[in-house]
Structures are given as structure tokens and as C-alpha cells.
Short mmCIF file of C-alpha atoms in Angstrom, two decimals:
data_model
loop_
_atom_site.label_atom_id
_atom_site.label_comp_id
_atom_site.label_asym_id
_atom_site.label_seq_id
_atom_site.Cartn_x
_atom_site.Cartn_y
_atom_site.Cartn_z
CA MET A 17 1.28 -8.68 5.49
CA GLN A 18 -2.09 -7.49 4.19
CA SER A 19 -2.44 -4.65 1.84
CA ARG A 20 -4.64 -2.04 3.48
CA ARG A 21 -5.37 1.57 2.78
CA HIS A 22 -3.74 4.03 5.06
CA THR A 23 -2.77 7.77 4.98
CA THR A 24 -1.21 10.34 7.14
CA MET A 25 -3.24 13.45 8.20
CA PRO A 26 -1.46 16.80 8.91
CA THR A 27 -0.53 17.98 12.48
CA THR A 28 -3.24 19.99 14.29
CA ALA A 29 -3.26 21.56 17.68
CA GLY A 30 -4.87 19.75 20.45
CA GLY A 31 -8.53 20.48 20.59
CA ASP A 32 -8.67 21.96 17.18
CA SER A 33 -12.32 21.50 16.02
CA SER A 34 -11.16 21.17 12.27
CA LEU A 35 -9.80 17.63 13.11
CA GLU A 36 -13.03 15.93 13.38
CA PRO A 37 -14.58 16.58 10.16
CA LEU A 38 -11.34 15.94 8.32
CA ALA A 39 -10.64 12.77 10.22
CA GLU A 40 -14.22 11.47 9.60
CA ARG A 41 -13.98 12.09 5.81
CA THR A 42 -10.41 10.43 5.84
CA ALA A 43 -11.50 7.33 7.77
CA ARG A 44 -14.22 6.52 5.32
CA GLY A 45 -11.71 5.45 2.83
CA HIS A 46 -8.79 4.21 4.96
CA HIS A 47 -8.37 1.45 7.53
CA ALA A 48 -5.64 3.41 9.43
CA ILE A 49 -4.78 7.02 9.82
CA LEU A 50 -1.33 8.23 11.05
CA LEU A 51 -1.74 11.66 12.79
CA ALA A 52 1.34 13.29 12.11
CA ASN A 53 3.42 13.95 15.22
CA HIS A 54 0.80 12.18 17.26
CA GLY A 55 0.50 8.53 16.30
CA PRO A 56 -1.83 6.00 14.64
CA VAL A 57 -5.62 5.57 14.72
CA VAL A 58 -7.05 2.12 13.47
CA ALA A 59 -10.45 0.97 13.47
CA GLU A 60 -11.48 -2.77 13.11
CA ALA A 61 -14.44 -5.02 14.05
CA THR A 62 -12.65 -6.55 17.10
CA LEU A 63 -9.82 -5.72 19.43
CA GLU A 64 -7.59 -8.42 17.91
CA LYS A 65 -8.22 -7.33 14.47
CA ALA A 66 -7.33 -3.68 15.59
CA ALA A 67 -4.04 -5.00 17.36
CA ASP A 68 -3.17 -6.78 13.89
CA ALA A 69 -3.82 -3.74 12.03
CA ILE A 70 -1.66 -1.53 14.19
CA GLU A 71 1.16 -4.01 14.02
CA GLU A 72 0.94 -4.14 10.20
CA LEU A 73 0.89 -0.34 10.12
CA GLU A 74 3.96 -0.09 12.21
CA GLN A 75 5.83 -2.68 10.05
CA THR A 76 4.66 -0.85 6.88
CA ALA A 77 5.96 2.39 8.21
CA ARG A 78 9.27 0.81 9.28
CA LEU A 79 9.84 -0.55 5.73
CA HIS A 80 8.94 2.73 4.09
CA LEU A 81 11.50 4.58 6.20
CA LEU A 82 14.10 1.96 5.66
CA LEU A 83 13.54 1.66 1.85
CA GLN A 84 13.18 5.21 1.12
CA GLY A 85 16.65 5.90 2.99
CA HIS A 86 14.96 7.97 5.70
CA ALA A 87 16.75 8.46 8.88
CA THR A 88 15.38 6.37 11.83
CA ARG A 89 15.69 7.03 15.56
CA PRO A 90 15.48 3.88 17.42
CA LEU A 91 15.13 3.96 21.21
CA THR A 92 18.39 3.45 23.09
CA PRO A 93 18.35 0.50 25.50
CA GLU A 94 17.96 2.85 28.43
CA GLN A 95 15.01 4.35 26.82
CA ALA A 96 13.54 1.06 26.08
CA ALA A 97 14.22 -0.18 29.58
CA ALA A 98 12.53 2.91 31.00
CA LEU A 99 9.34 1.90 29.01
CA ALA A 100 9.34 -1.65 29.75
CA ILE A 101 6.56 -3.13 31.79
CA SER A 102 7.75 -4.37 35.08
CA SER A 103 6.83 -8.06 35.82
CA SER A 104 6.72 -7.47 39.49
#
């Protein structure tokens, strides 16, 4: 696992014009941004590197939650099945 700079940004309402300058300033010093209650944003030179970065961010967040004693809410098997991509 690589060590990269990432941060969390506060929740904003959809379409809030204050998000753009805040995201731009934040992105200058971070490889990934986690938009609270929305999800991650990563930027890399290639799609493969971006996919690696998002996977790393997810694993880092998982470890943080587990090691800090935060409650997690994993999907139930039914929820996971509903999201699974059909192979047909």
C-alpha cells in the first residue's frame, strides 16, 4: 500500500457553487478527496493508476474505521446480490 495524501471535504448541497473553488484548492495538495456523504474523487495520469488509487483509498478508509473502533455497515448478502453485475 502506498502512502498518498488524501482528505475529506465537508458535505455540500448538489449544485452548490462554493464546492468548485474549495475542491480545486484541496486537490492541489491531495491525490484523493473524499466528499462527505457522496464518495471519493481521485486524479491520476492513467485510468489504471486512478483505479489503483481508489482501491487504496477504500482500503485505507476500511483500516481507519476498523482500527479506530468505528462501527461499519457492510452490505447484506441480499444488497450485494442486488448490486452484482449480471453475467448474462
